[in-house]
CSV table of C-alpha atoms (C1' of nucleotides) in Angstrom, one decimal:
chain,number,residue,atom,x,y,z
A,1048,UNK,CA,220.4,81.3,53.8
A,1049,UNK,CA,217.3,80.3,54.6
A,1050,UNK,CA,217.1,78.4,58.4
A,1051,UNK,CA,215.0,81.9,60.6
A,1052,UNK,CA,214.9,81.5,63.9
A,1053,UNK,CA,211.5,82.1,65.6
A,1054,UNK,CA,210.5,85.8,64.5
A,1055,UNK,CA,208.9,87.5,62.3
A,1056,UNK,CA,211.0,86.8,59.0
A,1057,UNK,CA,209.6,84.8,56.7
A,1058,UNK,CA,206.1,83.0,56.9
A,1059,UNK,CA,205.7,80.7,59.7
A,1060,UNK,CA,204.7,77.6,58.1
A,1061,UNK,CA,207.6,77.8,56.1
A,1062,UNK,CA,209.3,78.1,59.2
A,1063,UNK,CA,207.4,75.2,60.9
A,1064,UNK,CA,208.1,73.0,57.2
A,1065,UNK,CA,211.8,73.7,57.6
A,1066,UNK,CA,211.7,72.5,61.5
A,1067,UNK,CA,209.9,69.3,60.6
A,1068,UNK,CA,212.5,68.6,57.2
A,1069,UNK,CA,215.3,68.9,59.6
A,1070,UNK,CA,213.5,66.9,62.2
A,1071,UNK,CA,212.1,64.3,60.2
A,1072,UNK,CA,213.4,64.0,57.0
A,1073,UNK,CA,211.9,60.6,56.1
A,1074,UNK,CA,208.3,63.0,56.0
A,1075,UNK,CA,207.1,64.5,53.2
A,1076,UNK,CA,205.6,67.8,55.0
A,1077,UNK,CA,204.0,69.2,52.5
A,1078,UNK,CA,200.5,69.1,53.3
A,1079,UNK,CA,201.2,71.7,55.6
A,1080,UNK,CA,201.9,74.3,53.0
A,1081,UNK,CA,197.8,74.1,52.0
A,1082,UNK,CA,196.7,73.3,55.7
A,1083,UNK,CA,198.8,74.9,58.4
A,1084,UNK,CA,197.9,78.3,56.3
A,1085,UNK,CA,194.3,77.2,56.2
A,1086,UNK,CA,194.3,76.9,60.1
A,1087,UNK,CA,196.2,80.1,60.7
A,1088,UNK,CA,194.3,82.0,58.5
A,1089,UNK,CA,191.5,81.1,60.0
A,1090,UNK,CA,192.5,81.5,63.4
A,1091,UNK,CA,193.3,85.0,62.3
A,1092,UNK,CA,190.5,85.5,60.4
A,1093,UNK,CA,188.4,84.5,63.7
A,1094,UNK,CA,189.7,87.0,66.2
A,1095,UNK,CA,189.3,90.2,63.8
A,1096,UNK,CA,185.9,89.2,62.7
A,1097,UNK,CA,184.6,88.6,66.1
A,1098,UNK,CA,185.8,92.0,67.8
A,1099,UNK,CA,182.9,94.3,66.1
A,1100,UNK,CA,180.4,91.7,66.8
A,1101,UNK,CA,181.2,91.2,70.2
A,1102,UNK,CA,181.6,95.5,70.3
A,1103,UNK,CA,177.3,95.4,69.8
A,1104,UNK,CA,177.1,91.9,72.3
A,1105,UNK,CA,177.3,89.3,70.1
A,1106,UNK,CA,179.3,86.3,69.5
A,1107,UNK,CA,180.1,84.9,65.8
A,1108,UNK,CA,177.8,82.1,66.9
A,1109,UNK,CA,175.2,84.2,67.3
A,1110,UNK,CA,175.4,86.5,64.4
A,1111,UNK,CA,176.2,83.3,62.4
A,1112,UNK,CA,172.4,82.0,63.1
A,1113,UNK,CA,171.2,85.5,62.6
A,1114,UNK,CA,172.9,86.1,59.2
A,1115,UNK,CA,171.6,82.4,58.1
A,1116,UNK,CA,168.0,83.3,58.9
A,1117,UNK,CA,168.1,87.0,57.4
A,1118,UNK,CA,169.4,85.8,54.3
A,1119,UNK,CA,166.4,82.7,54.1
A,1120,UNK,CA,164.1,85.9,53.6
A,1121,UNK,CA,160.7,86.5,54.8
A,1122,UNK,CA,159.5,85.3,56.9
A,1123,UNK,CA,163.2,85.0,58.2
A,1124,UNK,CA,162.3,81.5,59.7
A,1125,UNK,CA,164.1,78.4,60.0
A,1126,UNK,CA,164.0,75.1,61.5
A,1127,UNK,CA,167.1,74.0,63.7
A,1128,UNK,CA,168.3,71.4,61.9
A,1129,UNK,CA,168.7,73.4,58.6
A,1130,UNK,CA,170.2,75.9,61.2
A,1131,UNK,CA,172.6,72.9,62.2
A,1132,UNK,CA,173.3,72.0,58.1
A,1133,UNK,CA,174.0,75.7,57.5
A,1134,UNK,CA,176.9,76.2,60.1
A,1135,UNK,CA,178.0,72.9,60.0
A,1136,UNK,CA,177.5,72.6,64.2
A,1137,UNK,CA,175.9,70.0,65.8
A,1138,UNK,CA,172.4,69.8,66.6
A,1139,UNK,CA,173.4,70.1,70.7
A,1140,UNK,CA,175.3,73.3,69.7
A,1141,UNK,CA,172.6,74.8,67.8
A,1142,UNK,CA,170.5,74.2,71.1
A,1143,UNK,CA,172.7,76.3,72.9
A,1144,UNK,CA,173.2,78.7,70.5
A,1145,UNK,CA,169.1,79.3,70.5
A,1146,UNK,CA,168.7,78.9,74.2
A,1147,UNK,CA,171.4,82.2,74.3
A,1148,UNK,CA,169.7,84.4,71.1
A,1149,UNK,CA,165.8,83.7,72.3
A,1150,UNK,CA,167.0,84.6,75.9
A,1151,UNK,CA,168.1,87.8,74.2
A,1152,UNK,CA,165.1,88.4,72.3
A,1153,UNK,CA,166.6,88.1,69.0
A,1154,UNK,CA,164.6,84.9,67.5
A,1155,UNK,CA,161.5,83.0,68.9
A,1156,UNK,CA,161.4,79.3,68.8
A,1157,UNK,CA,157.7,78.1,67.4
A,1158,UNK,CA,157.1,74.0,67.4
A,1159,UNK,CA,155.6,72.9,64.1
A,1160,UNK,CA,152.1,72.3,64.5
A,1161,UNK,CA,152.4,69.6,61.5
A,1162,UNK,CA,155.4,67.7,62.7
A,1163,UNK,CA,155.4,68.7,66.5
A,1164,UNK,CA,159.1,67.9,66.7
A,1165,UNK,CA,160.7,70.3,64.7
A,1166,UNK,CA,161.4,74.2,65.9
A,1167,UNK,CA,161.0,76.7,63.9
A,1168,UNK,CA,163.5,79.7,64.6
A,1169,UNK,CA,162.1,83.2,63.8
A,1170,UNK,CA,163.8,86.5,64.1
A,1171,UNK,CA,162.1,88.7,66.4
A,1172,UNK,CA,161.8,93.1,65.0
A,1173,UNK,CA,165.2,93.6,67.0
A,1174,UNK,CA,167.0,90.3,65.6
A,1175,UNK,CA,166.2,91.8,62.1
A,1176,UNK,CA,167.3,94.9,62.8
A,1177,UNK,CA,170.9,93.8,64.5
A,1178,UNK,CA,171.5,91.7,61.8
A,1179,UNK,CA,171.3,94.2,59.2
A,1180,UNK,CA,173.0,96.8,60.8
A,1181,UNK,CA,176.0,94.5,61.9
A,1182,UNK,CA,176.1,92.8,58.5
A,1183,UNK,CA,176.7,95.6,56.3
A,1184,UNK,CA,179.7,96.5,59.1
A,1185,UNK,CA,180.6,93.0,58.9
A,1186,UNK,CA,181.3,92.9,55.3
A,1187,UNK,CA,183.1,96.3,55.3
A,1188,UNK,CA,185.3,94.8,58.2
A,1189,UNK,CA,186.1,91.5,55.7
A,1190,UNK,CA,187.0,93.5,52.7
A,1191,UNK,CA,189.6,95.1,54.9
A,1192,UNK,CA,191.0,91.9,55.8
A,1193,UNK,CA,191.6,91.2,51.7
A,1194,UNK,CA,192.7,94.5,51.0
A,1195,UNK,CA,196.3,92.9,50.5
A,1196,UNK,CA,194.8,90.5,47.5
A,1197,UNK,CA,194.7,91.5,44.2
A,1198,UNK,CA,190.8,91.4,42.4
A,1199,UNK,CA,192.7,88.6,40.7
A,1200,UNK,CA,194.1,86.6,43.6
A,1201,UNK,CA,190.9,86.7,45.1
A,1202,UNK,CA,189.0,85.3,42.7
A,1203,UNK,CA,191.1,82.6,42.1
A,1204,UNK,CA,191.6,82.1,45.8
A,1205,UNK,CA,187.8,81.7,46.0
A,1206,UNK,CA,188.2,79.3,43.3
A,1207,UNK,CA,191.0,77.3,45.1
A,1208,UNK,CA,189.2,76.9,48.0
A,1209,UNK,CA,185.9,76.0,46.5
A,1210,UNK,CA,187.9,72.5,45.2
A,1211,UNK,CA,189.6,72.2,48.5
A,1212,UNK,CA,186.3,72.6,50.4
A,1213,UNK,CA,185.0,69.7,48.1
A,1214,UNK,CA,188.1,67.8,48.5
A,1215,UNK,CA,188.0,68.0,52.3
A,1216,UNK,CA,184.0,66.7,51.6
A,1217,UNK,CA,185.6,63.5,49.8
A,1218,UNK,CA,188.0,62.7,52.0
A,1219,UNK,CA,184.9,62.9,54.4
A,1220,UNK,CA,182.7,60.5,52.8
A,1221,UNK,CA,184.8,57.2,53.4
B,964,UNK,CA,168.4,78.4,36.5
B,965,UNK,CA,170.8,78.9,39.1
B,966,UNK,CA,168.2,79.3,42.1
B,967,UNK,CA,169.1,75.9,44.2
B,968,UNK,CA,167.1,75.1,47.3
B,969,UNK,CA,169.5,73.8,50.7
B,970,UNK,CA,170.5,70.1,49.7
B,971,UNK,CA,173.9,69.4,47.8
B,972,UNK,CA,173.5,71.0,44.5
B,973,UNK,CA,176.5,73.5,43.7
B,974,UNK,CA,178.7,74.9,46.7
B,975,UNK,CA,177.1,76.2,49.8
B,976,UNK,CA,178.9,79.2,49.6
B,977,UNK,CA,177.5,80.1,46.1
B,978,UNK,CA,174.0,79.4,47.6
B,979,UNK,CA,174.9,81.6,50.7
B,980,UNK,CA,176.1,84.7,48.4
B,981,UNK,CA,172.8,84.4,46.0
B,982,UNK,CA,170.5,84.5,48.5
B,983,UNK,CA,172.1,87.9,50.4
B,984,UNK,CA,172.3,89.3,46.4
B,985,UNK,CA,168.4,88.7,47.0
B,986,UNK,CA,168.3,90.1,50.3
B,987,UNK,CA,170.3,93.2,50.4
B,988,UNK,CA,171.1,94.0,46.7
B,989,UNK,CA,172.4,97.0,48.2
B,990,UNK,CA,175.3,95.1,49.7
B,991,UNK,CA,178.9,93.7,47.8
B,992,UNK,CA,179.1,90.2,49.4
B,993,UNK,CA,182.2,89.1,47.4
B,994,UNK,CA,184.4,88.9,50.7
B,995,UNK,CA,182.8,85.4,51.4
B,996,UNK,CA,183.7,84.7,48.4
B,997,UNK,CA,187.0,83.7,50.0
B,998,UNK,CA,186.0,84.3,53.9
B,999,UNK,CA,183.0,82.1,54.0
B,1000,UNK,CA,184.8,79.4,52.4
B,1001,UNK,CA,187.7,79.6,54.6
B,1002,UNK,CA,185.5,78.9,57.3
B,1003,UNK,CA,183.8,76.0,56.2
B,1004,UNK,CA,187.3,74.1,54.7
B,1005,UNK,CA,188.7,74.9,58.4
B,1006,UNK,CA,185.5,73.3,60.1
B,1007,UNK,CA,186.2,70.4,57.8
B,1008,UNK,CA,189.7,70.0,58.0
B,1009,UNK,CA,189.4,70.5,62.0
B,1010,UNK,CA,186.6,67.6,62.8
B,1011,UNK,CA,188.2,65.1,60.1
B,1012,UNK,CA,192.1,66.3,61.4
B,1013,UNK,CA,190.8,65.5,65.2
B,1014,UNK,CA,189.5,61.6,64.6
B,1015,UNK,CA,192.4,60.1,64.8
B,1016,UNK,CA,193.8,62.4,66.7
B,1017,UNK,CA,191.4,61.6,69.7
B,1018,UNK,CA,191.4,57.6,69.2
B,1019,UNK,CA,195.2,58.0,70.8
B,1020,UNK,CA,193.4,59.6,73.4
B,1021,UNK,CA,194.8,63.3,72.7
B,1022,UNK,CA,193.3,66.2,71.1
B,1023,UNK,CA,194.1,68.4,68.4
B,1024,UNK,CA,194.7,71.4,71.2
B,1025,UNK,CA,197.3,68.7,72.8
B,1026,UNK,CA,199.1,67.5,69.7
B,1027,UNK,CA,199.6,71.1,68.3
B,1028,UNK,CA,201.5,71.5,71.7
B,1029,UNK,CA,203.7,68.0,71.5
B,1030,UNK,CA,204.3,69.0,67.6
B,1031,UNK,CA,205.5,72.4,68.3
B,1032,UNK,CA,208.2,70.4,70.7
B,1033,UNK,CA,209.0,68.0,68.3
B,1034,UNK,CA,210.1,70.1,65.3
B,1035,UNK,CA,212.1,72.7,67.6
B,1036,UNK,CA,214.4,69.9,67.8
B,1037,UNK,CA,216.6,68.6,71.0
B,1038,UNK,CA,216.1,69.0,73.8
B,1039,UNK,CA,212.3,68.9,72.9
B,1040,UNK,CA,212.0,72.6,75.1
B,1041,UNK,CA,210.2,75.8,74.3
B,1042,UNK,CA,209.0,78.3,76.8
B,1043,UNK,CA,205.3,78.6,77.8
B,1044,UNK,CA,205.3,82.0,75.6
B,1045,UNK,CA,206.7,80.7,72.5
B,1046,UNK,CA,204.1,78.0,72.4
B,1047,UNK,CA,201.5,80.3,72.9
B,1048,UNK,CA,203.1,82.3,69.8
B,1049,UNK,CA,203.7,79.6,67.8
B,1050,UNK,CA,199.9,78.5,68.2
B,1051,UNK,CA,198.6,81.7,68.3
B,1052,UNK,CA,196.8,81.1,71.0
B,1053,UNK,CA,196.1,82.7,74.8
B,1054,UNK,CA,198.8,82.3,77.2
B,1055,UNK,CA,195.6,81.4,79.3
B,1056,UNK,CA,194.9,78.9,76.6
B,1057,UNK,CA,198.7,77.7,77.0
B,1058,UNK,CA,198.0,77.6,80.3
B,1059,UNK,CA,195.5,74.8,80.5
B,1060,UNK,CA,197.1,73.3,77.5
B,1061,UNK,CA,200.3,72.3,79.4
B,1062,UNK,CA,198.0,71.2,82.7
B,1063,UNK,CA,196.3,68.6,81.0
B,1064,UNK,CA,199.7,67.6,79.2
B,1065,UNK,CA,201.2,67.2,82.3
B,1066,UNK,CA,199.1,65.8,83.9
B,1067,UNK,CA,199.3,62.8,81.3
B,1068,UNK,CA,203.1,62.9,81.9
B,1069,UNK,CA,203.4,64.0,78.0
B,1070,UNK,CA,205.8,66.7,79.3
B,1071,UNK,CA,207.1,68.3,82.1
B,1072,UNK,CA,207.2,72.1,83.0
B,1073,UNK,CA,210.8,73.2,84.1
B,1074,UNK,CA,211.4,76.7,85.7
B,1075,UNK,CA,214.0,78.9,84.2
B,1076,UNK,CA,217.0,79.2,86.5
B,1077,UNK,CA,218.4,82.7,85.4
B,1078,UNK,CA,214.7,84.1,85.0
B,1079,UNK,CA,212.0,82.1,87.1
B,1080,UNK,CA,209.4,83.9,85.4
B,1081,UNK,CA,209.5,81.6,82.5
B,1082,UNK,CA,208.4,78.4,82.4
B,1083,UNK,CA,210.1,75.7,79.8
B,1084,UNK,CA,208.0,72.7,78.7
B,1085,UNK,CA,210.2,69.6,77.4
B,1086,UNK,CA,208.8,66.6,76.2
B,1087,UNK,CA,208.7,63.1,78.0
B,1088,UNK,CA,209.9,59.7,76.3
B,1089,UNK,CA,206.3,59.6,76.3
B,1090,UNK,CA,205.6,62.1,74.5
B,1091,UNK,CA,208.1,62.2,72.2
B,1092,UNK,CA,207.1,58.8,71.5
B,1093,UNK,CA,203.4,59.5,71.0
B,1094,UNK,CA,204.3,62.5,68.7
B,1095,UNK,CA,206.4,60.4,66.4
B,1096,UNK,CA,204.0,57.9,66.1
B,1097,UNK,CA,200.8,60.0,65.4
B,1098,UNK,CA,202.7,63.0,63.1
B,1099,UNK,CA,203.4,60.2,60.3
B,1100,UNK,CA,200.2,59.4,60.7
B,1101,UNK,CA,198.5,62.9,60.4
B,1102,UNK,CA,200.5,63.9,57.5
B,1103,UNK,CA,198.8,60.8,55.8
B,1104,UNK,CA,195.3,61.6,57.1
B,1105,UNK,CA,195.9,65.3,55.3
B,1106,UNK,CA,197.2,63.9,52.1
B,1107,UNK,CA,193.9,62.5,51.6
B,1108,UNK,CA,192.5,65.3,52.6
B,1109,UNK,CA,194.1,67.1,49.3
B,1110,UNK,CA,194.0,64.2,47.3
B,1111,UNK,CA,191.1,65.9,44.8
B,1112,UNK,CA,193.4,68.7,44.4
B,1113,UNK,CA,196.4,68.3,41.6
B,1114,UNK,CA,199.8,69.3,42.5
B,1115,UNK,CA,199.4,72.5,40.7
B,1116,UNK,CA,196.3,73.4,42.4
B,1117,UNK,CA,198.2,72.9,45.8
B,1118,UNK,CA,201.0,74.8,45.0
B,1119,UNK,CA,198.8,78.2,43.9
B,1120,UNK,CA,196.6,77.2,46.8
B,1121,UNK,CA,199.4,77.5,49.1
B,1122,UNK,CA,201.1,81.0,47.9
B,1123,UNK,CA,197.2,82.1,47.9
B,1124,UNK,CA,196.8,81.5,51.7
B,1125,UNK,CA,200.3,82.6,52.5
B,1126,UNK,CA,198.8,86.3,50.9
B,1127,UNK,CA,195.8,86.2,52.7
B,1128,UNK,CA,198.0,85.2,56.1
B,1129,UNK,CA,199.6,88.2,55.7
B,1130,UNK,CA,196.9,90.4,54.5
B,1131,UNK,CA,194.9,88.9,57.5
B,1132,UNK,CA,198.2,90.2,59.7
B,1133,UNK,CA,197.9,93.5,58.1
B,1134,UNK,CA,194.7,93.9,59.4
B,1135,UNK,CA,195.4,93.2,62.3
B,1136,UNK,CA,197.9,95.9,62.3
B,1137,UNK,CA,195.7,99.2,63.1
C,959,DG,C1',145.9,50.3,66.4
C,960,DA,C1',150.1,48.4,68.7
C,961,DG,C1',154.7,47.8,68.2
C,962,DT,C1',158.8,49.2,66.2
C,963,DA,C1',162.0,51.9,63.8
C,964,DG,C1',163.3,56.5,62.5
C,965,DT,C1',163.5,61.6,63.0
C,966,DT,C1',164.3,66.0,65.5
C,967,DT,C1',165.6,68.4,69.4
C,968,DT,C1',167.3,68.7,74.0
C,969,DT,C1',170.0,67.3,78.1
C,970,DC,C1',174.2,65.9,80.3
C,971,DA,C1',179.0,65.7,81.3
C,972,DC,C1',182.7,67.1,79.5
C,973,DC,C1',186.7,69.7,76.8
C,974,DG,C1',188.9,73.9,75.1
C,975,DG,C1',189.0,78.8,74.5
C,976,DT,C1',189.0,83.9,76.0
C,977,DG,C1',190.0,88.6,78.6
C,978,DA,C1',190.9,90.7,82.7
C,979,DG,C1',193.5,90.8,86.3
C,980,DA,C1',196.6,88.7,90.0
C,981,DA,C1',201.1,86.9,91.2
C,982,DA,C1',205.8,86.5,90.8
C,983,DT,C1',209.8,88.0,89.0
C,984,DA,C1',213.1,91.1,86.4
C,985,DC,C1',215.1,95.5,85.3
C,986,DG,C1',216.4,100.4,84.9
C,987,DG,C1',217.1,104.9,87.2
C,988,DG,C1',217.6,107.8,91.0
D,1328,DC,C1',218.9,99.7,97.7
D,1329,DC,C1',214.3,100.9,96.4
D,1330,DC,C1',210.6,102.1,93.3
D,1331,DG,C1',207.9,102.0,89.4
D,1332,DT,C1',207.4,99.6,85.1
D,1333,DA,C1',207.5,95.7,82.2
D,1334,DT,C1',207.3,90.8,81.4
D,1335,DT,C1',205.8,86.1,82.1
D,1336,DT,C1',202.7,82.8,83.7
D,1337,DC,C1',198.6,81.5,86.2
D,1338,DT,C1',193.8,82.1,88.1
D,1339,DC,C1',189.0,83.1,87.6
D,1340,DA,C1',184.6,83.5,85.6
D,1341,DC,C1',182.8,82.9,81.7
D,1342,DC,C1',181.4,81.4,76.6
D,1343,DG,C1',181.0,77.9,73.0
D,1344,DG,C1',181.6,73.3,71.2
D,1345,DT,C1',181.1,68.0,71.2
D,1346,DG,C1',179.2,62.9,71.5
D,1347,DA,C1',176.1,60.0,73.6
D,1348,DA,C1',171.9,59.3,75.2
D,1349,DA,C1',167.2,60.8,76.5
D,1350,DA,C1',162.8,62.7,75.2
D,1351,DA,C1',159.3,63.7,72.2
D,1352,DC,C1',157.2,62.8,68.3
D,1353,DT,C1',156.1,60.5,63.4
D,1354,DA,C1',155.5,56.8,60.3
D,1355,DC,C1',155.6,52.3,58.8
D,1356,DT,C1',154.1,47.5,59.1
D,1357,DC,C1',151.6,43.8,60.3
DNA sequence: GAGTAGTTTTTCACCGGTGAGAAATACGGG
DNA sequence: CCCGTATTTCTCACCGGTGAAAAACTACTC
């Protein structure tokens, strides 16, 4: 038998796939299978990563600009558009995420003196530091989170979601 | 040569993963591997799942709730808790959820006779009506979201994520 | 070199989420 | 019954995101 109620049996999107075949059985659910597990992973994924983070007061929106301009390298600068490419936020929420870190101290904002519209963003001594400290504790805290997977699973997970990433980019274009 | 510069070349998360190997040799970033790429497929399954979403005036945070009612079947009712659990989401979030859906007369809130701690929420003609119409329509919308990926791919993409759910959830554990 | 179009970032008004704790109710044991 | 504990939902103060439009600037064209 397969019909769970509401608990902790099986997986809930099989759950929710079941509801909507019973509900609605002139749908063909199945997109849910990839993309209700994408959400809830992610959703999962979200509110473990961001507890450390927010243990040395940070959110993941702020260690996300952080981590993008320590890994650009020296001089660990970057202009907030490429900022706004790199997260895939919009320019008004990279504002607000700058206002927030250079009210911290953790970047600088320089204009251009070129092209006196774009910023540059530049991590400031202590920006450099807390990324590096949090980052190595960041990754630690991820591998946890795939300690269930197999080397092998994970690899072709990566792979899996590589081609959905660019699928999702497709369906984007038109 | 594999050293790309920011535009569109391979996969962002390839470029992200080079340049910490770069950066802090010292470090293992293999977890974005999977992680990093979770994100960005979410970000672009969210702003692309929301479009037509919000042209009937709703957002995604609204539909999930009208969805949840939909699929548990007559009489369209779940408490305020199991929507919170089935969304994994706040009750605060629930909360404000069900205010704004109310407010739009999408569904009514129904105290619990035997225990008037617990709130039921049951869907309008309205919103029944509005949830039929727009679920045919977001299954399509994520079809062509997958359409790069072959069946196979889908299938192995969607075991893959129902592992990492659960490794995510065992994480979450202690 | 003035006008126009295009770009980059910021502002504005709003939505949607959280955690902590309050409020209301239920329940079990003396 | 009454008390302490647990459960369920809501309130409050806040963070973080968006789209549209403004602001500041560049660059093209005539």
């Amino acid at each position: 038998m397969t019909g769970r109620v509401q608990g902790t049996g099986a997986d809930a999107v099989s759950r929710v796939i079941e509801e909507w075949h019973r509900e609605r059985p002139d749908l063909d659910p199945s997109p849910i299978e990839v993309l209700g597990r994408l959400h809830r992973s992610f959703l999962l994924y979200q509110t473990q990563t961001s507890r450390p983070v927010a243990a040395a007061g940070l959110s993941l929106a702020g260690f996300d600009v952080l981590a993008a301009l320590r890994r650009s390298g020296e001089p660990y600068r970057l202009t907030a558009g490429e900022l706004a490419a790199a997260s895939l936020v919009s320019s008004a929420g990279v504002t607000l995420r700058l206002d927030r870190l250079e009210g911290e101290g953790l970047l600088v904002r320089e204009r251009d003196a070129k092209d006196r519209r774009v910023v540059h963003c530049r991590l400031t001594p202590a920006g450099l530091h807390l990324i590096d400290r949090l980052f190595a504790e960041h990754l630690d805290n991820e591998r946890r989170m795939l300690a269930a997977l197999k080397p092998k699973e994970r690899t072709q997970l990566a792979s899996l979601l590589e081609k959905l990433e660019r699928s999702l980019s497709d369906a984007q274009e038109q």
